[in-house]
Amino acid sequence: MKKAAVAAAAVFAVLLSVFVFYDGVLNKTSEADFFSMKTYVSAKVTGYESDLCTAEIQKLVENLDVNILSRTSGNSLVSRINKNGGGELDLQTAAYFSVLLDVCEKSGGAFDFTLGGVSDLWNFGSAPSIPDEKALAEALSHSGYEKISLSEGRLSMQDKAAVLDFGASGKGIVLDSVKAYLVTRDIRNAVVSVGGSTLLFGDKDFTVGIRNPEGNAGSYIAKLHMGEGCVSSSGSYEQFFEENGKRYHHILNPETGYPVDNGLVGVTIVSESGLLSDALSTACFVLGIEKGSALAAEYGCTAIFITEDKKIYIEGDADIVEITDTTYSYGN
Ligand code: AMP
Ligand code: MG
């Protein structure tokens, strides 16, 4: 009897250690941090294939940047389109362009991915300064999404001097591509951030911080409690300079070519789609609270607007937002 009990205990111990071992393998977490898309990228993946996934995510992001989206890498698709005034697109890229043109139209041109020439003059990436007025007017005259047409996989630019720029949407495109890859792998969950855009993947309750517009990158004013989805933030705190007491930031009003000045300091969008979350965060920042809320509602997204006077306005699912910095309060 005693022997049988010892044997049973031994079998139980072996089974337990096997279970613990497999649970460890299945819940293994891998992380990768690197610089790409002119910003910091981080990937944290949990599950059996987590090591493989973080390595593949890095390759995928770098490949999309260098071969498709970058304006500075000479041979990328976007560089070639800008140089040649158009080009052939594969099915997936054509679908992305189609969504972007839809956001341009539905936002009444507040979102415009042909503003590259204007953005270049402000030069926020390296040595920003207020552009010469004539040069700004000239660059603006060549922008305008209406000059872009998409037909049977071919993109044509009516004005060859227009400059396509994926600064406001490329991070979201990357997240959608990462998600399409992750669904094919054996993992439990993942969090992938490309600058201000984050993919939350898997069946888990996630908590995401909304950055403090007045603080540094690690300081937050609110939390989002959500499941799988994408979150993107646009803010006047991301890239800016100050001259004569005035802040000039990188989100531009396509009508004037100057930074948007409408009382907002940040907008966060929650969407199933990375591309929509990224493009709409920029579009809603330009449109302001009222029109931005209408646009977010049209796409079925949740939008969180943060004003200079520390009010938070929410369109959509307000239940997911928890304000954690008590100097901020709900505006609606
Ligand atoms: P985001 O951080 O996603 O809001 O994107 C900001 C970037 O988008 C800028 O650095 C510009 O490259 C580009 N951009 C600025 N203004 C606009 C606009 N009105 N529509 C589309 N892209 C813009
Ligand atoms: Mg954006």
CSV table of C-alpha atoms and ligand atoms in Angstrom, one decimal:
chain,number,residue,atom,x,y,z
A,1,MET,CA,0.0,0.0,0.0
A,2,LYS,CA,2.8,2.3,1.0
A,3,LYS,CA,4.7,1.4,-2.2
A,4,ALA,CA,1.7,2.1,-4.3
A,5,ALA,CA,1.3,5.5,-2.8
A,6,VAL,CA,5.0,6.3,-3.4
A,7,ALA,CA,4.7,5.2,-7.0
A,8,ALA,CA,1.5,7.3,-7.5
A,9,ALA,CA,3.3,10.3,-6.0
A,10,ALA,CA,6.2,9.8,-8.4
A,11,VAL,CA,4.0,9.5,-11.4
A,12,PHE,CA,2.1,12.7,-10.4
A,13,ALA,CA,5.4,14.5,-9.9
A,14,VAL,CA,6.6,13.5,-13.4
A,15,LEU,CA,3.3,14.5,-15.0
A,16,LEU,CA,3.3,17.9,-13.1
A,17,SER,CA,6.9,18.6,-14.3
A,18,VAL,CA,5.9,17.7,-17.9
A,19,PHE,CA,2.9,20.0,-17.6
A,20,VAL,CA,5.0,22.8,-16.2
A,21,PHE,CA,7.6,22.3,-18.9
A,22,TYR,CA,4.9,22.4,-21.7
A,23,ASP,CA,3.2,25.4,-20.1
A,24,GLY,CA,6.5,27.2,-20.1
A,25,VAL,CA,7.1,26.4,-23.8
A,26,LEU,CA,3.6,27.5,-24.7
A,27,ASN,CA,3.7,30.7,-22.7
A,28,LYS,CA,7.3,31.6,-23.6
A,29,THR,CA,7.7,35.3,-24.3
A,30,SER,CA,10.2,36.8,-26.8
A,31,GLU,CA,10.9,40.5,-27.3
A,32,ALA,CA,12.6,42.5,-30.1
A,33,ASP,CA,13.3,46.3,-30.1
A,34,PHE,CA,14.7,48.0,-33.2
A,35,PHE,CA,14.7,51.2,-35.2
A,36,SER,CA,12.8,51.2,-38.5
A,37,MET,CA,10.2,53.4,-40.3
A,38,LYS,CA,12.1,56.4,-38.8
A,39,THR,CA,10.8,55.4,-35.3
A,40,TYR,CA,11.2,52.8,-32.5
A,41,VAL,CA,9.6,49.4,-33.1
A,42,SER,CA,8.9,46.9,-30.3
A,43,ALA,CA,7.4,43.4,-30.5
A,44,LYS,CA,6.5,41.2,-27.6
A,45,VAL,CA,5.2,37.8,-28.5
A,46,THR,CA,4.0,35.1,-26.2
A,47,GLY,CA,3.5,31.5,-27.3
A,48,TYR,CA,5.2,28.4,-28.8
A,49,GLU,CA,6.6,30.2,-31.8
A,50,SER,CA,7.4,33.5,-30.1
A,51,ASP,CA,11.2,33.4,-31.0
A,52,LEU,CA,10.5,32.8,-34.7
A,53,CYS,CA,7.8,35.5,-34.7
A,54,THR,CA,9.9,38.3,-33.2
A,55,ALA,CA,12.7,37.6,-35.7
A,56,GLU,CA,10.2,37.5,-38.6
A,57,ILE,CA,8.4,40.6,-37.5
A,58,GLN,CA,11.7,42.5,-37.6
A,59,LYS,CA,12.4,41.3,-41.2
A,60,LEU,CA,8.8,42.1,-42.3
A,61,VAL,CA,8.9,45.7,-40.9
A,62,GLU,CA,12.3,46.4,-42.4
A,63,ASN,CA,11.3,45.0,-45.7
A,64,LEU,CA,8.1,47.0,-45.9
A,65,ASP,CA,10.0,50.2,-45.0
A,66,VAL,CA,12.9,49.8,-47.4
A,67,ASN,CA,11.0,48.2,-50.3
A,68,ILE,CA,7.5,49.8,-50.2
A,69,LEU,CA,6.9,52.7,-47.9
A,70,SER,CA,10.0,54.8,-47.4
A,71,ARG,CA,10.4,58.0,-49.4
A,72,THR,CA,14.2,58.1,-48.8
A,73,SER,CA,15.1,54.6,-49.8
A,74,GLY,CA,15.7,55.1,-53.5
A,75,ASN,CA,14.1,51.9,-54.8
A,76,SER,CA,11.0,51.6,-52.7
A,77,LEU,CA,7.6,51.5,-54.4
A,78,VAL,CA,6.7,54.9,-53.1
A,79,SER,CA,10.0,56.5,-54.2
A,80,ARG,CA,9.5,55.0,-57.7
A,81,ILE,CA,5.9,56.2,-57.9
A,82,ASN,CA,7.0,59.7,-56.8
A,83,LYS,CA,9.8,59.7,-59.4
A,84,ASN,CA,7.7,58.3,-62.3
A,85,GLY,CA,4.4,59.9,-61.5
A,86,GLY,CA,2.7,56.5,-61.0
A,87,GLY,CA,3.2,52.8,-61.0
A,88,GLU,CA,1.8,49.3,-60.9
A,89,LEU,CA,0.6,48.0,-57.5
A,90,ASP,CA,0.1,44.5,-56.3
A,91,LEU,CA,-3.3,43.6,-55.0
A,92,GLN,CA,-2.5,44.2,-51.3
A,93,THR,CA,-0.9,47.6,-51.9
A,94,ALA,CA,-3.8,48.6,-54.3
A,95,ALA,CA,-6.2,47.8,-51.4
A,96,TYR,CA,-4.2,50.0,-49.0
A,97,PHE,CA,-4.3,52.9,-51.5
A,98,SER,CA,-8.0,52.5,-52.0
A,99,VAL,CA,-8.6,52.8,-48.3
A,100,LEU,CA,-6.3,55.9,-48.1
A,101,LEU,CA,-8.2,57.6,-51.0
A,102,ASP,CA,-11.4,56.8,-49.2
A,103,VAL,CA,-10.1,58.5,-46.0
A,104,CYS,CA,-9.0,61.5,-48.1
A,105,GLU,CA,-12.5,61.8,-49.6
A,106,LYS,CA,-14.5,61.2,-46.4
A,107,SER,CA,-12.3,63.6,-44.4
A,108,GLY,CA,-13.0,66.3,-47.1
A,109,GLY,CA,-9.2,66.5,-47.8
A,110,ALA,CA,-8.2,67.0,-44.1
A,111,PHE,CA,-6.2,63.8,-44.6
A,112,ASP,CA,-4.1,64.1,-47.7
A,113,PHE,CA,-1.2,61.7,-48.5
A,114,THR,CA,0.1,63.9,-51.3
A,115,LEU,CA,1.5,66.6,-48.9
A,116,GLY,CA,5.1,65.2,-49.1
A,117,GLY,CA,6.5,68.3,-50.8
A,118,VAL,CA,5.0,70.5,-48.1
A,119,SER,CA,6.3,68.3,-45.2
A,120,ASP,CA,9.7,68.3,-46.8
A,121,LEU,CA,9.9,72.1,-46.5
A,122,TRP,CA,9.1,72.0,-42.8
A,123,ASN,CA,11.8,69.3,-42.5
A,124,PHE,CA,10.6,68.1,-39.1
A,125,GLY,CA,12.7,64.9,-39.3
A,126,SER,CA,16.0,66.7,-39.0
A,127,ALA,CA,16.4,70.6,-39.0
A,128,PRO,CA,12.9,72.1,-38.9
A,129,SER,CA,12.2,75.7,-39.7
A,130,ILE,CA,9.3,77.9,-40.9
A,131,PRO,CA,9.4,77.6,-44.8
A,132,ASP,CA,9.6,80.4,-47.2
A,133,GLU,CA,6.0,81.5,-48.1
A,134,LYS,CA,6.4,81.3,-51.8
A,135,ALA,CA,8.1,77.9,-51.7
A,136,LEU,CA,5.2,76.7,-49.4
A,137,ALA,CA,2.6,78.0,-51.8
A,138,GLU,CA,4.3,76.3,-54.7
A,139,ALA,CA,4.6,73.0,-52.9
A,140,LEU,CA,0.9,73.2,-51.9
A,141,SER,CA,-0.2,73.8,-55.4
A,142,HIS,CA,1.2,70.4,-56.4
A,143,SER,CA,-0.5,68.5,-53.6
A,144,GLY,CA,-4.1,67.3,-53.6
A,145,TYR,CA,-5.4,63.7,-53.4
A,146,GLU,CA,-7.8,64.5,-56.3
A,147,LYS,CA,-4.8,64.3,-58.6
A,148,ILE,CA,-4.3,60.6,-57.8
A,149,SER,CA,-6.3,57.9,-59.6
A,150,LEU,CA,-6.3,54.2,-59.1
A,151,SER,CA,-7.5,52.0,-61.9
A,152,GLU,CA,-6.9,48.3,-62.5
A,153,GLY,CA,-3.9,48.1,-60.1
A,154,ARG,CA,-2.3,51.2,-61.7
A,155,LEU,CA,-1.8,54.4,-59.7
A,156,SER,CA,-1.5,57.6,-61.7
A,157,MET,CA,-0.5,61.1,-60.6
A,158,GLN,CA,-2.1,63.8,-62.7
A,159,ASP,CA,0.5,66.3,-61.3
A,160,LYS,CA,4.0,64.6,-61.6
A,161,ALA,CA,5.3,67.1,-58.9
A,162,ALA,CA,2.9,65.8,-56.2
A,163,VAL,CA,4.8,63.9,-53.6
A,164,LEU,CA,3.2,60.9,-51.9
A,165,ASP,CA,4.0,60.6,-48.2
A,166,PHE,CA,3.0,57.6,-45.9
A,167,GLY,CA,4.1,59.4,-42.7
A,168,ALA,CA,0.5,59.4,-41.5
A,169,SER,CA,-0.4,55.8,-42.5
A,170,GLY,CA,2.6,53.7,-43.0
A,171,LYS,CA,2.8,52.6,-39.4
A,172,GLY,CA,-0.7,51.3,-39.6
A,173,ILE,CA,0.0,49.4,-42.9
A,174,VAL,CA,2.9,47.7,-41.1
A,175,LEU,CA,0.6,46.6,-38.2
A,176,ASP,CA,-1.9,45.1,-40.6
A,177,SER,CA,0.9,43.2,-42.4
A,178,VAL,CA,2.3,42.0,-39.0
A,179,LYS,CA,-1.2,40.8,-38.0
A,180,ALA,CA,-1.7,38.9,-41.3
A,181,TYR,CA,1.6,37.1,-40.5
A,182,LEU,CA,0.7,36.4,-36.8
A,183,VAL,CA,-2.6,34.7,-37.6
A,184,THR,CA,-0.6,32.0,-39.5
A,185,ARG,CA,1.6,31.2,-36.4
A,186,ASP,CA,1.2,29.3,-33.2
A,187,ILE,CA,1.2,32.0,-30.6
A,188,ARG,CA,-1.1,33.2,-27.8
A,189,ASN,CA,-0.8,36.9,-27.9
A,190,ALA,CA,1.4,39.8,-29.1
A,191,VAL,CA,1.9,43.5,-28.7
A,192,VAL,CA,3.7,45.3,-31.5
A,193,SER,CA,4.3,49.0,-31.5
A,194,VAL,CA,5.6,51.1,-34.4
A,195,GLY,CA,6.0,54.6,-33.1
A,196,GLY,CA,2.6,55.8,-31.9
A,197,SER,CA,0.7,52.9,-33.4
A,198,THR,CA,0.2,49.6,-31.6
A,199,LEU,CA,-1.3,46.2,-32.5
A,200,LEU,CA,-2.8,44.1,-29.7
A,201,PHE,CA,-3.2,40.6,-30.9
A,202,GLY,CA,-4.7,37.5,-29.3
A,203,ASP,CA,-7.4,36.6,-26.9
A,204,LYS,CA,-6.4,38.7,-23.9
A,205,ASP,CA,-7.4,41.7,-21.9
A,206,PHE,CA,-4.9,44.4,-22.8
A,207,THR,CA,-4.2,47.7,-21.1
A,208,VAL,CA,-2.8,50.5,-23.2
A,209,GLY,CA,-1.5,53.9,-22.0
A,210,ILE,CA,-2.4,57.2,-23.7
A,211,ARG,CA,0.6,59.4,-23.6
A,212,ASN,CA,0.8,62.6,-21.6
A,213,PRO,CA,1.0,65.3,-24.3
A,214,GLU,CA,3.0,67.5,-21.8
A,215,GLY,CA,5.2,64.7,-20.5
A,216,ASN,CA,7.9,62.4,-21.9
A,217,ALA,CA,7.2,59.1,-23.7
A,218,GLY,CA,6.8,57.0,-20.5
A,219,SER,CA,4.2,59.3,-18.9
A,220,TYR,CA,0.4,58.6,-19.4
A,221,ILE,CA,-2.8,60.4,-18.7
A,222,ALA,CA,-5.3,57.6,-19.3
A,223,LYS,CA,-5.6,53.8,-19.9
A,224,LEU,CA,-7.5,51.9,-22.5
A,225,HIS,CA,-8.9,48.5,-21.5
A,226,MET,CA,-9.5,46.5,-24.7
A,227,GLY,CA,-9.2,43.2,-26.5
A,228,GLU,CA,-7.6,42.6,-29.9
A,229,GLY,CA,-7.3,45.7,-32.1
A,230,CYS,CA,-5.1,48.6,-33.2
A,231,VAL,CA,-4.5,51.9,-31.4
A,232,SER,CA,-2.8,54.9,-33.0
A,233,SER,CA,-2.1,58.3,-31.5
A,234,SER,CA,-1.3,61.6,-33.3
A,235,GLY,CA,-0.1,64.5,-31.3
A,236,SER,CA,1.5,68.0,-31.6
A,237,TYR,CA,4.1,66.7,-29.0
A,238,GLU,CA,5.6,64.2,-31.4
A,239,GLN,CA,7.7,66.4,-33.7
A,240,PHE,CA,7.8,70.1,-33.2
A,241,PHE,CA,9.9,73.2,-32.7
A,242,GLU,CA,9.2,76.6,-31.1
A,243,GLU,CA,9.8,80.0,-32.5
A,244,ASN,CA,8.8,83.3,-30.9
A,245,GLY,CA,6.8,81.4,-28.3
A,246,LYS,CA,4.7,79.6,-30.9
A,247,ARG,CA,4.8,75.8,-31.4
A,248,TYR,CA,5.1,74.5,-34.9
A,249,HIS,CA,4.3,70.7,-35.2
A,250,HIS,CA,4.2,68.1,-38.0
A,251,ILE,CA,0.5,67.7,-38.6
A,252,LEU,CA,-0.4,70.0,-41.4
A,253,ASN,CA,-3.6,71.7,-42.5
A,254,PRO,CA,-3.7,70.8,-46.2
A,255,GLU,CA,-5.5,74.0,-47.0
A,256,THR,CA,-2.8,76.3,-45.7
A,257,GLY,CA,0.3,74.1,-45.5
A,258,TYR,CA,0.8,75.3,-41.8
A,259,PRO,CA,0.5,73.2,-38.7
A,260,VAL,CA,-3.1,72.6,-37.5
A,261,ASP,CA,-4.0,75.0,-34.7
A,262,ASN,CA,-7.4,74.0,-33.4
A,263,GLY,CA,-7.0,73.5,-29.6
A,264,LEU,CA,-6.2,69.8,-29.9
A,265,VAL,CA,-2.9,68.3,-28.6
A,266,GLY,CA,-3.6,64.7,-29.3
A,267,VAL,CA,-6.0,62.2,-30.9
A,268,THR,CA,-6.1,58.4,-30.3
A,269,ILE,CA,-8.1,56.1,-32.5
A,270,VAL,CA,-9.1,52.4,-31.8
A,271,SER,CA,-9.9,50.3,-34.8
A,272,GLU,CA,-9.7,46.7,-36.0
A,273,SER,CA,-7.5,48.0,-38.8
A,274,GLY,CA,-4.0,49.4,-38.3
A,275,LEU,CA,-4.3,51.5,-41.4
A,276,LEU,CA,-7.6,53.1,-40.4
A,277,SER,CA,-6.4,53.7,-36.8
A,278,ASP,CA,-3.2,55.5,-38.1
A,279,ALA,CA,-4.8,57.4,-41.0
A,280,LEU,CA,-7.8,58.5,-38.8
A,281,SER,CA,-5.7,59.7,-35.9
A,282,THR,CA,-4.1,62.2,-38.3
A,283,ALA,CA,-7.4,63.0,-40.1
A,284,CYS,CA,-9.3,63.5,-36.8
A,285,PHE,CA,-6.5,65.7,-35.4
A,286,VAL,CA,-6.8,68.0,-38.5
A,287,LEU,CA,-10.6,68.0,-38.4
A,288,GLY,CA,-11.1,68.8,-34.7
A,289,ILE,CA,-13.6,67.3,-32.3
A,290,GLU,CA,-16.9,67.8,-34.1
A,291,LYS,CA,-16.0,66.8,-37.6
A,292,GLY,CA,-13.4,64.3,-36.4
A,293,SER,CA,-16.0,62.5,-34.3
A,294,ALA,CA,-18.4,62.3,-37.3
A,295,LEU,CA,-15.6,60.8,-39.4
A,296,ALA,CA,-14.6,58.2,-36.7
A,297,ALA,CA,-18.3,57.2,-36.3
A,298,GLU,CA,-18.5,56.8,-40.1
A,299,TYR,CA,-15.7,54.2,-39.9
A,300,GLY,CA,-17.1,52.6,-36.6
A,301,CYS,CA,-14.0,53.6,-34.7
A,302,THR,CA,-13.5,54.9,-31.2
A,303,ALA,CA,-11.8,58.3,-31.1
A,304,ILE,CA,-10.3,60.1,-28.0
A,305,PHE,CA,-9.6,63.8,-28.4
A,306,ILE,CA,-7.3,65.6,-25.9
A,307,THR,CA,-7.4,69.4,-25.8
A,308,GLU,CA,-4.9,72.0,-24.7
A,309,ASP,CA,-7.1,72.8,-21.7
A,310,LYS,CA,-6.9,69.2,-20.5
A,311,LYS,CA,-10.3,68.0,-21.6
A,312,ILE,CA,-10.9,64.5,-23.0
A,313,TYR,CA,-13.7,64.0,-25.6
A,314,ILE,CA,-14.7,60.5,-26.6
A,315,GLU,CA,-16.6,59.3,-29.7
A,316,GLY,CA,-17.6,55.6,-29.6
A,317,ASP,CA,-16.9,53.2,-26.8
A,318,ALA,CA,-16.3,55.5,-23.8
A,319,ASP,CA,-16.3,52.4,-21.5
A,320,ILE,CA,-12.8,51.4,-22.5
A,321,VAL,CA,-11.3,54.7,-21.3
A,322,GLU,CA,-10.0,55.3,-17.8
A,323,ILE,CA,-8.5,58.7,-17.0
A,324,THR,CA,-5.6,58.2,-14.6
A,325,ASP,CA,-4.2,61.8,-14.5
A,326,THR,CA,-6.7,63.8,-12.4
A,327,THR,CA,-5.6,67.1,-13.9
A,328,TYR,CA,-7.6,65.8,-17.0
A,329,SER,CA,-11.4,65.5,-17.1
A,330,TYR,CA,-14.1,64.4,-19.5
A,331,GLY,CA,-15.3,67.1,-21.9
A,332,ASN,CA,-18.5,65.3,-23.0
B,1,AMP,P1,0.9,60.8,-37.6
B,1,AMP,O1,2.0,60.9,-36.6
B,1,AMP,O2,0.4,59.5,-38.0
B,1,AMP,O3,-0.2,61.7,-37.3
B,1,AMP,O4,1.5,61.4,-39.0
B,1,AMP,C1,2.1,62.6,-39.1
B,1,AMP,C2,2.9,62.6,-40.5
B,1,AMP,O5,1.9,62.6,-41.5
B,1,AMP,C3,3.7,63.9,-40.7
B,1,AMP,O6,5.0,63.8,-40.2
B,1,AMP,C4,3.6,64.1,-42.2
B,1,AMP,O7,4.6,63.2,-42.8
B,1,AMP,C5,2.2,63.5,-42.6
B,1,AMP,N1,1.1,64.5,-42.6
B,1,AMP,C6,1.1,65.8,-42.0
B,1,AMP,N2,-0.1,66.3,-42.2
B,1,AMP,C7,-0.8,65.5,-42.9
B,1,AMP,C8,-2.2,65.5,-43.4
B,1,AMP,N3,-3.0,66.5,-43.1
B,1,AMP,N4,-2.6,64.4,-44.0
B,1,AMP,C9,-1.8,63.3,-44.2
B,1,AMP,N5,-0.6,63.2,-43.8
B,1,AMP,C10,-0.1,64.3,-43.1
B,2,MG,MG,-1.4,58.7,-38.4
